[in-house]
Amino acid sequence: MRPERMRTIQLLCKKEDSSRVIEILADLKAVHLTDHQRQTVGKAIIDIGTPRESAERLSSALIATRNLLAKTESVKGEKPDDGIDQTLDDRIIRTMVLAEMYSTHEQELAAAEKSLQRLDLQLDLLDMLAPLESPVEAIFAAKSVQTIVVRDAKPGKRAFDIKSAPHVILLENHRRSAAMLVVQKQDAQKTKDLLLGNSYELVDISPLRDVRKTPKEATARIHAERAAMQREHQRIVMDIANFNQQRNFLLESEPIFAFELLKAQAPLHFGATKHVTLVGGFIPEKRAAELERRIKDAAITALVETSPARQAPVALDNPRYTKDFEWLLRLYSLPRYDELDPTRLLALTFPVFFGFMLGDIGYGLCALAVFMLLKAKMPKTRQLMNIFIISAVSTIIFGFVYGEFFGVSSILGAQLPMLIHRAEVESIRFMFTVALCIGLFHINLGLLLGAVDKMKDGLYFVIIEKGCWLLVEIGLLTLADSIHLLEKITLFSFGGSMFNGFLLLGIGGAGLWHTEKETGVLKVRGIIEIPMMASNMLSYIRLVAIGLASVYLAFIINQQAGLLFAKGGLALALGVVILVLGHALNLALGLLGPFLHSLRLHYVEFFTKFYEGGGVAYRPFGAMEES
Amino acid sequence: MDIGTGLIGIAAAIAVAGSAIGAAIAEKEIGAAAVGAMAEKEELFGKGLLLTVIPETLVIFGLVIAIIILGLAK
């Protein structure tokens, strides 16, 4: 029940051999590298190594590949296999060429779009000036005068109406109107200010500077130009779309580049002097021999030293059928290397709690179907789906214990077998008793695991500390009994008195004070957690509460639907709708609630008794992780 | 049922409700801070969850008092 055993490993080899060593390590996919820190030994400085020369090229190629993959669109049926075998060099060259070509196309597209915009603007202005009979170049020809064009769109109250100005040319079109003034250059700015002050909108006609002939003639020509540019734009768009064909090649190249880059940059993790390379890290115990053999087989002279690790990265080691529950553990935190791995216990108790709460055959079957379907559709969530599937099976089992099927206790007249009828008022105290017993069992299991873990601190301390918690538990129960709390909630009472209760708490507290490692004020650290223990014990009542909530909800849904069924006709259809929607909602709540609360019971009540977490994940060199 | 029993009922209700609201307000703040911390550092999920549910002891106390009060109704 511990993470996989690791050994620390130190490897010294000649600098010339380092590439071959890197190849072996990358192929082995077993060594978790620790980064070498620059250190000075006497007069020698052992610095980190330099990456191989290919690293830069590979890096550019990888970035280019990812860039192209991001910009192109997925094609149906694409796969990471181009079908052509290529050397790494050829692959890199082809990728860079593709990137270059794509970039050129992108620039051409931008230029084409800019041209189209300019032509559209010219067409718009020419449309405004259409009634003009003189050629456009005349507007810009004269040096001493300036032409001002004004958009006359808004009829509003103006102190000055442009139509009354001298030498105004009115350009009226069936769609819009504009006015044109020609003024001396020195008066141009004053005129513009006057017009702006009277809320006239000035139009910038400088885009028409290189247009020839009258507006009408020029329009026709520019239309033709625009059509040609539009065709050009289309062509560029299609050329870019053709890049989607390259995706198979790109998809194949990306992991290859990433892997080669990893190897090329590996020296950054190593220590290096002029002649020697120093590799440090961790390797699983069962693969250490393999590494030594491979180094020897490759005829590399190297010094390999391994020793059992005391702190190491953590690779969880669990049998196949509990492995899925590692997902729940990862959600919290990986165990430290020297800690216990509670995954197997989690795999036992989590489904039990879940089933205990939901406990319905119908909901269990639905959940089973839903999650098997989801697992097929989304293979990436496999672990979580498996957890739910196991929990669903547990639900079905508890459904038989409670005799519940979608909230009813008999199907088509046949009475379901049941051990406990949990919806009855009489059974509630029994259920509370069971829940409290489960709670005590779970908490004490946690304390036991904590004891086993801390054995190395000394048997004496462990027994006193955990023993005191036990006394605290009994003390709290006694207190609860003395105020008649226990007999109200549960089925038993053992005549505890308040005096006994406080006595036990006192002894327990004293023991906790005694075994507390901290000094000074923090010595009360254990004692102030006594209320927490009370809270933890009572927390397990939620096992009953959440279940009952689900049962009563189902009961009400069935009752309402039944009333509607009795009426017949349209009410029948409504009844069916209520039945289906209601149970769907109850199922959703019933999956979410028990899952979260079961998990919370583990994280807060169970883990806090023995688990610390904070382990570093084991990342072997050469194994590419799924991003 | 005389008014005495009714008042006892109200007293028990106030005991539970008050402690529940208190715990809720406390956990609201802690929970918001915990989620904020988690957004920056995923590993803090466990500690965050634990700190968030610490105020539940308040509710337990309220429940105990309520049951004691209900015990007076006879």
XYZ file of C-alpha atoms in Angstrom:
701
model
C 0.000 0.000 0.000
C 2.819 2.329 -0.745
C 3.866 4.131 -3.916
C 6.275 2.322 -6.199
C 9.732 1.845 -4.721
C 12.373 4.068 -6.300
C 16.112 4.279 -6.300
C 18.184 7.387 -6.748
C 20.560 7.073 -9.640
C 23.733 8.893 -10.582
C 25.401 8.286 -13.891
C 28.783 9.575 -15.050
C 29.868 9.205 -18.626
C 32.218 10.745 -21.137
C 30.942 13.768 -22.962
C 31.223 12.024 -26.357
C 28.969 9.274 -25.104
C 26.287 11.591 -23.789
C 24.114 11.513 -26.935
C 24.026 7.736 -26.873
C 23.161 7.797 -23.186
C 20.340 10.231 -23.929
C 19.004 7.903 -26.626
C 19.004 4.985 -24.194
C 17.285 7.009 -21.473
C 14.646 8.305 -23.876
C 13.969 4.822 -25.130
C 13.823 3.315 -21.633
C 11.215 5.849 -20.447
C 11.964 5.054 -16.834
C 14.224 7.691 -15.349
C 12.764 10.753 -13.628
C 15.483 13.359 -14.062
C 16.381 15.825 -11.381
C 17.734 19.072 -12.667
C 21.348 19.571 -11.884
C 22.130 22.663 -9.875
C 25.220 24.579 -10.738
C 27.753 23.756 -8.078
C 31.357 24.451 -7.317
C 33.565 21.634 -6.076
C 36.898 22.997 -4.996
C 38.158 24.864 -8.026
C 35.956 23.068 -10.505
C 32.596 24.409 -11.561
C 30.057 21.836 -12.631
C 27.550 23.744 -14.688
C 24.484 22.536 -16.546
C 25.073 21.131 -20.003
C 24.390 22.870 -23.303
C 21.649 21.669 -25.618
C 22.616 19.869 -28.791
C 22.876 21.997 -31.913
C 19.770 20.526 -33.429
C 17.681 21.957 -30.601
C 17.129 25.331 -32.225
C 16.053 23.897 -35.566
C 13.769 21.410 -33.884
C 12.286 24.133 -31.746
C 11.497 26.308 -34.781
C 10.101 23.319 -36.630
C 7.895 22.362 -33.700
C 6.562 25.886 -33.312
C 5.929 26.133 -37.053
C 4.109 22.791 -37.025
C 1.885 23.753 -34.121
C 1.224 27.134 -35.702
C 0.129 25.572 -38.984
C -2.009 23.005 -37.206
C -3.740 25.764 -35.295
C -4.406 27.848 -38.400
C -5.612 25.108 -40.706
C -8.921 23.394 -40.260
C -9.479 19.769 -39.404
C -10.270 17.528 -42.305
C -12.511 14.515 -41.877
C -10.617 11.280 -41.646
C -7.289 12.871 -40.948
C -4.728 10.842 -39.085
C -1.160 11.387 -37.966
C 0.362 9.370 -40.774
C 1.489 10.803 -44.048
C 2.279 7.430 -45.516
C 5.737 8.580 -46.576
C 8.843 7.673 -44.625
C 11.109 10.631 -44.189
C 14.320 11.358 -42.402
C 14.211 13.905 -39.653
C 16.121 16.450 -41.721
C 13.759 16.144 -44.676
C 10.842 16.484 -42.337
C 12.206 19.666 -40.823
C 12.956 21.179 -44.219
C 9.521 20.341 -45.559
C 7.867 21.857 -42.476
C 9.819 25.102 -42.734
C 9.024 25.362 -46.459
C 5.332 24.880 -45.736
C 5.463 27.521 -43.024
C 7.180 29.945 -45.393
C 4.620 29.343 -48.127
C 1.732 29.747 -45.725
C 3.147 32.993 -44.463
C 3.462 34.344 -48.011
C -0.125 33.395 -48.732
C -1.288 35.126 -45.584
C 0.457 38.322 -46.652
C -1.040 38.120 -50.138
C -4.465 37.680 -48.613
C -4.013 40.732 -46.410
C -2.883 42.823 -49.398
C -5.843 41.650 -51.491
C -8.288 42.517 -48.746
C -6.751 45.946 -48.385
C -7.119 46.542 -52.122
C -10.719 45.449 -52.054
C -11.420 47.865 -49.241
C -9.833 50.753 -51.148
C -11.782 49.958 -54.320
C -15.029 49.743 -52.386
C -14.369 53.129 -50.861
C -13.651 54.624 -54.287
C -16.867 53.180 -55.656
C -18.818 54.644 -52.784
C -17.350 58.134 -53.294
C -17.850 57.974 -57.048
C -21.455 57.038 -56.482
C -21.844 60.169 -54.404
C -20.230 62.335 -57.112
C -22.115 60.647 -59.932
C -24.097 63.686 -61.138
C -20.809 65.491 -61.789
C -20.163 65.891 -65.495
C -16.519 66.907 -65.345
C -13.628 64.446 -65.019
C -12.515 63.557 -61.510
C -8.929 64.651 -61.986
C -10.167 68.191 -62.412
C -11.089 68.274 -58.752
C -7.485 67.839 -57.739
C -5.818 69.612 -60.651
C -6.048 73.232 -59.675
C -3.428 74.290 -57.187
C -4.953 77.494 -55.876
C -8.330 76.159 -54.979
C -9.620 73.319 -52.875
C -12.764 71.308 -53.322
C -14.832 70.520 -50.289
C -17.539 67.909 -50.425
C -20.255 67.784 -47.839
C -22.752 65.093 -47.118
C -26.178 66.609 -46.988
C -28.004 63.796 -45.397
C -29.612 65.295 -42.350
C -32.316 67.891 -42.801
C -31.969 69.922 -39.683
C -32.154 73.408 -38.445
C -28.968 75.075 -39.433
C -27.993 78.649 -38.967
C -26.435 78.508 -42.405
C -27.901 76.546 -45.259
C -25.294 75.443 -47.710
C -27.707 75.573 -50.563
C -27.753 79.321 -50.258
C -23.984 79.649 -50.541
C -22.529 81.020 -53.762
C -20.954 78.631 -56.289
C -22.324 75.521 -54.651
C -22.736 72.482 -56.839
C -25.521 70.291 -55.618
C -25.183 66.644 -56.407
C -28.503 64.932 -56.048
C -28.820 61.241 -56.603
C -31.922 59.115 -56.226
C -30.445 57.728 -53.035
C -28.325 60.442 -51.517
C -27.358 64.017 -51.860
C -24.128 65.869 -51.456
C -22.910 69.363 -52.054
C -19.617 70.499 -53.487
C -17.901 73.861 -52.943
C -14.785 75.195 -54.504
C -12.977 77.779 -52.400
C -9.642 79.573 -52.423
C -6.976 77.565 -50.686
C -6.488 80.196 -48.009
C -10.188 80.160 -47.184
C -10.381 76.386 -47.123
C -9.813 75.872 -43.397
C -12.252 78.656 -42.399
C -14.880 77.174 -44.670
C -14.406 73.734 -43.212
C -14.685 75.043 -39.665
C -17.858 76.931 -40.573
C -19.406 73.852 -42.093
C -18.396 71.621 -39.194
C -19.766 74.194 -36.769
C -23.107 73.926 -38.544
C -23.163 70.155 -38.190
C -22.309 69.408 -41.780
C -20.387 66.198 -42.376
C -17.238 66.647 -44.448
C -16.344 63.880 -46.870
C -12.750 62.909 -47.496
C -12.291 62.519 -51.258
C -8.533 61.928 -51.271
C -8.951 58.213 -52.188
C -10.101 59.451 -55.587
C -6.832 61.166 -56.305
C -5.699 58.732 -59.033
C -9.058 58.216 -60.681
C -9.454 59.428 -64.244
C -12.450 60.394 -66.384
C -15.903 61.311 -65.233
C -17.437 59.572 -62.242
C -19.766 57.535 -64.413
C -16.983 56.240 -66.663
C -14.619 55.679 -63.781
C -17.240 53.653 -61.901
C -17.513 51.137 -64.687
C -13.763 50.715 -64.854
C -13.350 50.353 -61.113
C -16.151 47.786 -61.019
C -14.164 45.674 -63.439
C -11.025 46.145 -61.370
C -12.866 45.099 -58.266
C -14.228 41.955 -59.874
C -10.722 40.970 -60.898
C -9.411 41.605 -57.380
C -12.289 39.550 -55.953
C -11.334 36.597 -58.137
C -7.743 36.983 -56.997
C -8.902 36.981 -53.375
C -10.866 33.798 -53.963
C -7.851 32.144 -55.490
C -5.694 32.981 -52.491
C -8.376 31.685 -50.112
C -8.485 28.404 -51.985
C -4.713 28.125 -51.956
C -4.762 28.543 -48.216
C -7.498 25.949 -47.891
C -5.265 23.514 -49.755
C -2.933 23.560 -46.796
C -5.480 21.451 -44.970
C -4.211 18.548 -47.084
C -0.896 18.813 -45.307
C -2.411 18.105 -41.926
C -1.654 14.394 -41.973
C 2.013 15.225 -42.415
C 1.887 17.886 -39.712
C 0.060 15.650 -37.261
C 2.654 12.946 -37.812
C 5.549 15.375 -37.437
C 4.490 17.078 -34.263
C 5.151 14.264 -31.783
C 8.342 13.370 -33.622
C 9.665 16.922 -33.336
C 8.589 17.109 -29.691
C 10.383 13.884 -28.848
C 13.567 14.853 -30.694
C 13.506 18.269 -29.065
C 13.183 16.618 -25.669
C 16.311 14.613 -26.365
C 18.160 17.595 -27.805
C 17.404 19.679 -24.724
C 18.165 16.890 -22.274
C 21.683 18.187 -21.479
C 20.048 21.144 -19.733
C 19.074 18.738 -16.965
C 22.587 17.335 -16.671
C 25.754 18.526 -15.052
C 28.696 18.905 -17.395
C 32.377 19.598 -17.237
C 34.751 19.723 -20.173
C 34.965 15.959 -20.483
C 32.288 14.464 -18.298
C 28.498 14.430 -18.211
C 26.668 13.872 -14.928
C 23.093 12.580 -14.922
C 21.024 12.427 -11.727
C 17.525 11.235 -11.027
C 15.212 8.488 -9.836
C 14.360 5.142 -11.329
C 11.822 2.522 -10.240
C 13.570 -0.278 -8.434
C 12.421 -2.919 -10.846
C 13.940 -1.135 -13.823
C 17.317 -0.240 -12.397
C 18.965 -3.443 -13.621
C 17.556 -2.905 -17.103
C 19.251 0.457 -17.346
C 22.617 -0.873 -16.270
C 22.343 -3.701 -18.767
C 21.493 -1.387 -21.650
C 24.422 0.876 -20.853
C 26.762 -2.070 -20.763
C 25.345 -3.548 -23.972
C 25.986 -0.283 -25.767
C 29.639 -0.534 -24.739
C 29.553 2.813 -23.024
C 32.032 3.304 -20.247
C 29.960 4.807 -17.511
C 29.811 4.852 -13.767
C 26.278 4.068 -12.553
C 25.425 4.348 -8.879
C 22.032 3.621 -7.398
C 20.788 3.616 -3.834
C 17.360 3.249 -2.219
C 15.559 6.561 -2.218
C 14.202 8.227 0.876
C 12.230 10.951 -0.826
C 11.271 10.398 -4.431
C 8.672 11.207 -7.037
C 5.540 9.171 -6.632
C 4.216 6.593 -9.056
C 1.032 5.060 -7.717
C 1.084 1.311 -7.756
C -2.359 -0.200 -7.524
C -3.999 -3.317 -8.911
C -6.063 -2.941 -12.021
C -9.482 -2.988 -10.411
C -8.732 -0.189 -7.941
C -6.610 1.883 -10.292
C -9.517 4.061 -11.375
C -9.910 5.433 -7.876
C -6.525 7.098 -8.234
C -8.504 9.822 -10.003
C -10.161 10.693 -6.682
C -6.798 10.704 -4.968
C -5.209 12.923 -7.592
C -8.069 15.364 -7.165
C -6.951 15.828 -3.579
C -3.171 15.436 -3.752
C -0.615 12.701 -4.456
C 0.792 10.984 -1.377
C 4.357 11.685 -0.360
C 6.827 8.951 -1.141
C 7.014 7.743 2.465
C 3.248 7.801 3.052
C 0.532 5.224 2.679
C -1.427 5.128 -0.553
C -5.104 4.988 0.454
C -6.435 4.221 -3.032
C -7.407 0.637 -2.217
C -9.372 1.681 0.851
C -11.008 4.445 -1.139
C -12.037 1.840 -3.711
C -13.727 -0.177 -0.955
C -15.518 2.476 1.049
C -16.432 5.058 -1.579
C -18.875 2.846 -3.511
C -20.329 1.576 -0.226
C -21.089 5.097 0.967
C -22.492 5.989 -2.447
C -24.756 2.969 -2.567
C -25.804 3.444 1.054
C -27.020 6.939 0.225
C -28.657 6.419 -3.150
C -29.810 2.832 -2.722
C -32.350 2.394 -5.502
C -32.470 -0.342 -8.118
C -34.079 1.811 -10.777
C -31.728 4.731 -10.367
C -28.799 2.355 -10.208
C -29.726 0.749 -13.520
C -30.234 4.147 -15.156
C -26.920 5.395 -13.841
C -25.200 2.246 -15.066
C -26.616 2.703 -18.551
C -25.814 6.417 -18.689
C -22.216 6.017 -17.574
C -21.470 3.072 -19.812
C -22.722 5.180 -22.690
C -20.653 8.194 -21.628
C -17.590 6.016 -21.248
C -17.951 4.838 -24.831
C -18.478 8.357 -26.130
C -15.721 10.101 -24.194
C -12.818 7.698 -23.693
C -10.746 10.366 -21.979
C -12.959 10.358 -18.892
C -12.576 6.616 -18.540
C -11.359 6.660 -14.944
C -14.177 8.806 -13.587
C -16.762 6.820 -15.538
C -15.450 3.569 -14.097
C -15.770 4.992 -10.596
C -19.380 5.873 -11.322
C -20.088 2.486 -12.854
C -18.808 0.684 -9.772
C -20.841 3.051 -7.583
C -23.916 2.354 -9.707
C -23.518 -1.385 -9.136
C -23.257 -0.723 -5.410
C -26.435 1.357 -5.668
C -28.275 -1.551 -7.215
C -27.122 -3.867 -4.432
C -28.278 -1.444 -1.758
C -31.473 -1.014 -3.737
C -32.206 -4.673 -3.066
C -31.377 -4.179 0.601
C -33.817 -1.271 0.898
C -36.323 -2.710 -1.551
C -36.623 0.445 -3.612
C -37.271 0.790 -7.314
C -37.655 4.381 -8.434
C -38.987 5.075 -4.964
C -41.675 2.392 -4.898
C -41.344 -0.814 -2.999
C -43.233 -3.108 -5.303
C -43.042 -3.648 -9.023
C -46.327 -4.542 -10.702
C -47.698 -5.921 -7.484
C -44.741 -8.126 -6.671
C -43.239 -7.031 -3.394
C -39.523 -6.408 -3.542
C -37.402 -8.164 -0.982
C -36.036 -5.826 1.588
C -33.957 -5.968 4.678
C -34.622 -2.438 5.840
C -37.492 -0.233 4.969
C -35.667 2.997 5.320
C -38.513 5.373 4.632
C -40.444 4.302 7.713
C -40.197 6.512 10.778
C -39.366 3.567 12.995
C -36.340 2.668 10.967
C -34.767 6.101 11.146
C -33.157 5.512 14.507
C -31.841 2.215 13.252
C -30.382 3.920 10.209
C -28.744 6.593 12.375
C -27.197 3.876 14.491
C -25.809 2.170 11.424
C -24.487 5.468 10.076
C -22.771 6.316 13.358
C -21.225 2.872 13.506
C -19.913 3.269 9.975
C -18.565 6.639 11.004
C -16.802 5.294 14.074
C -15.365 2.465 12.016
C -14.122 4.822 9.307
C -12.609 7.348 11.687
C -10.876 4.686 13.724
C -9.576 3.086 10.539
C -8.049 6.441 9.716
C -6.503 6.672 13.178
C -5.147 3.151 12.803
C -3.544 4.008 9.463
C -2.084 7.126 11.020
C -0.645 4.973 13.772
C 0.908 2.534 11.314
C 2.400 5.384 9.354
C 3.927 7.082 12.348
C 5.358 3.875 13.814
C 8.790 5.095 12.980
C 8.354 7.952 15.439
C 8.271 5.456 18.259
C 5.682 2.969 19.480
C 5.122 4.814 22.762
C 4.067 8.083 21.207
C 1.853 6.394 18.660
C -0.052 4.347 21.215
C -0.530 7.270 23.583
C -1.655 9.652 20.863
C -4.060 7.361 19.069
C -5.226 5.893 22.342
C -6.091 9.369 23.547
C -8.196 10.017 20.492
C -10.050 6.832 21.285
C -10.644 8.081 24.822
C -11.845 11.386 23.412
C -14.307 9.554 21.189
C -15.698 7.535 24.062
C -15.796 10.669 26.201
C -17.820 12.540 23.612
C -20.217 9.614 23.265
C -20.610 9.506 27.016
C -21.375 13.204 27.142
C -23.885 12.794 24.375
C -25.526 10.030 26.337
C -25.599 12.067 29.525
C -27.702 14.747 27.899
C -29.961 12.040 26.439
C -28.846 12.944 22.956
C -27.688 9.468 22.091
C -30.943 7.699 22.835
C -32.850 10.178 20.743
C -30.757 9.627 17.655
C -29.726 6.013 18.025
C -31.106 2.833 19.467
C -28.813 2.506 22.393
C -27.792 4.288 25.494
C -25.320 3.106 28.072
C -26.061 5.322 31.019
C -23.092 7.596 30.749
C -22.785 10.443 33.127
C -21.476 13.895 32.480
C -18.756 13.410 34.988
C -17.488 10.312 33.236
C -17.631 12.095 29.938
C -15.585 15.056 31.043
C -13.195 12.789 32.875
C -12.465 10.853 29.725
C -12.102 14.061 27.760
C -9.727 15.370 30.366
C -7.516 12.282 30.282
C -7.557 12.270 26.501
C -6.734 15.947 26.326
C -3.861 15.545 28.757
C -2.433 12.746 26.665
C -2.698 14.827 23.518
C -0.912 17.680 25.235
C 1.790 15.288 26.299
C 2.457 13.800 22.901
C 2.211 17.060 21.028
C 5.500 17.740 19.286
C 5.066 21.480 19.081
C 6.086 23.650 22.013
C 4.680 26.734 23.654
C 1.186 27.843 22.774
C 0.947 25.359 19.934
C 0.904 22.511 22.412
C -2.864 22.801 22.495
C -2.990 21.943 18.811
C -4.319 18.487 19.514
C -6.812 19.558 22.170
C -8.545 22.219 20.120
C -9.340 19.538 17.597
C -11.631 17.738 20.033
C -14.729 19.611 18.823
C -13.625 18.655 15.314
C -13.788 15.022 16.383
C -17.350 15.536 17.607
C -18.222 17.153 14.319
C -16.569 14.326 12.387
C -18.505 11.627 14.224
C -21.839 13.302 13.694
C -20.940 14.104 10.094
C -21.663 10.542 9.085
C -25.338 11.094 9.737
C -25.419 12.637 6.281
C -25.322 9.077 4.932
C -28.875 8.709 6.155
C -30.055 12.245 5.535
C -29.149 12.464 1.863
C -30.589 9.072 1.152
C -33.885 9.893 2.813
C -34.159 13.148 0.911
C -33.868 11.211 -2.329
C -36.420 8.613 -1.218
C -39.044 11.118 -0.154
C -38.624 13.110 -3.345
C -39.187 9.957 -5.405
C -42.177 9.111 -3.227
C -43.788 12.493 -3.856
C -43.165 12.286 -7.594
C -44.814 8.880 -7.686
C -47.728 10.085 -5.586
C -48.434 13.063 -7.814
C -48.114 11.013 -10.954
C -50.443 8.446 -9.464
C -53.091 11.060 -8.758
C -52.915 12.224 -12.353
C -53.057 8.697 -13.702
C -56.259 8.081 -11.796
C -57.934 10.964 -13.609
C -57.168 9.612 -17.048
C -57.217 11.343 -20.405
C -54.970 14.367 -20.778
C -53.960 14.072 -17.145
C -52.437 10.713 -18.011
C -50.021 12.316 -20.438
C -49.189 15.017 -17.906
C -48.634 12.325 -15.319
C -46.144 10.560 -17.536
C -44.272 13.813 -18.113
C -44.086 14.515 -14.393
C -42.931 10.985 -13.747
C -40.151 11.090 -16.305
C -38.926 14.604 -15.610
C -39.207 14.202 -11.880
C -37.223 10.992 -11.751
C -34.651 12.427 -14.145
C -34.136 15.362 -11.812
C -34.007 13.106 -8.792
C -31.469 10.924 -10.550
C -29.278 13.912 -11.341
C -29.411 15.085 -7.736
C -28.925 11.539 -6.582
C -25.731 11.190 -8.572
C -24.285 14.542 -7.612
C -25.143 14.539 -3.923
C -23.915 11.111 -2.845
C -20.795 11.523 -4.986
C -19.826 14.814 -3.402
C -20.717 13.841 0.126
C -19.079 10.470 -0.086
C -15.975 12.197 -1.347
C -16.154 14.828 1.359
C -16.444 12.205 4.056
C -13.248 10.662 2.772
C -11.327 13.887 2.321
C -12.306 15.600 5.556
C -13.137 12.884 8.064
C -10.889 10.082 6.863
C -7.804 11.677 5.316
C -7.260 14.171 8.092
C -6.506 11.320 10.458
C -3.466 10.104 8.599
C -2.890 11.644 5.185
C -0.713 14.610 4.276
C -0.191 14.524 0.550
C 1.999 16.877 -1.411
C 3.923 14.275 -3.371
C 5.647 15.039 -6.652
C 4.385 13.116 -9.657
C 6.727 10.681 -11.368
C 7.555 11.944 -14.866
C 9.944 9.573 -16.638
C 12.201 11.045 -19.282
C 11.046 10.076 -22.740
C 7.402 9.459 -21.910
C 5.424 12.124 -23.731
C 2.427 13.195 -21.696
C -0.961 13.773 -23.195
C -1.483 17.512 -23.077
C -50.867 22.001 22.554
C -50.244 24.975 24.754
C -48.114 27.921 23.982
C -45.279 26.560 26.067
C -44.694 23.672 23.684
C -44.949 26.001 20.744
C -42.334 28.319 22.153
C -40.050 25.388 22.828
C -40.418 24.427 19.189
C -39.520 27.932 18.101
C -36.551 27.935 20.446
C -35.192 24.732 18.935
C -35.731 26.120 15.455
C -33.892 29.327 16.280
C -31.024 27.331 17.759
C -30.524 25.339 14.574
C -31.264 28.186 12.192
C -28.954 30.632 13.904
C -26.018 28.253 13.999
C -26.665 27.218 10.412
C -26.698 30.820 9.197
C -23.541 31.511 11.153
C -21.777 28.523 9.655
C -23.019 29.476 6.204
C -21.650 32.993 6.458
C -18.319 31.678 7.692
C -18.037 29.017 4.992
C -19.036 31.522 2.334
C -15.989 33.646 2.954
C -13.638 30.726 3.445
C -14.984 28.950 0.380
C -14.515 31.988 -1.832
C -10.942 32.379 -0.649
C -10.301 28.651 -1.088
C -11.520 28.656 -4.677
C -9.392 31.719 -5.375
C -6.324 29.970 -4.012
C -7.122 26.809 -5.974
C -7.338 28.800 -9.178
C -3.690 29.673 -8.731
C -2.427 26.409 -7.293
C -4.351 23.206 -7.878
C -2.638 21.312 -5.052
C -4.421 23.434 -2.452
C -7.734 21.666 -3.131
C -7.453 19.343 -0.145
C -6.452 22.009 2.383
C -8.999 24.398 0.908
C -11.803 21.894 1.258
C -10.805 21.073 4.801
C -10.648 24.706 5.894
C -13.984 25.391 4.227
C -15.822 22.738 6.211
C -14.247 23.554 9.596
C -17.185 25.779 10.684
C -19.508 22.773 10.586
C -18.832 22.255 14.286
C -21.041 25.291 14.883
C -23.985 23.499 13.343
C -23.342 20.442 15.471
C -23.490 22.563 18.599
C -26.742 24.123 17.433
C -28.198 20.701 16.743
C -27.218 19.457 20.195
C -28.801 22.448 21.900
C -31.946 22.019 19.825
C -32.277 18.431 20.872
C -31.727 19.335 24.518
C -34.403 22.010 24.228
C -36.819 19.598 22.586
C -36.157 17.280 25.478
C -37.710 19.853 27.789
C -41.070 19.588 26.065
C -43.073 17.132 28.057
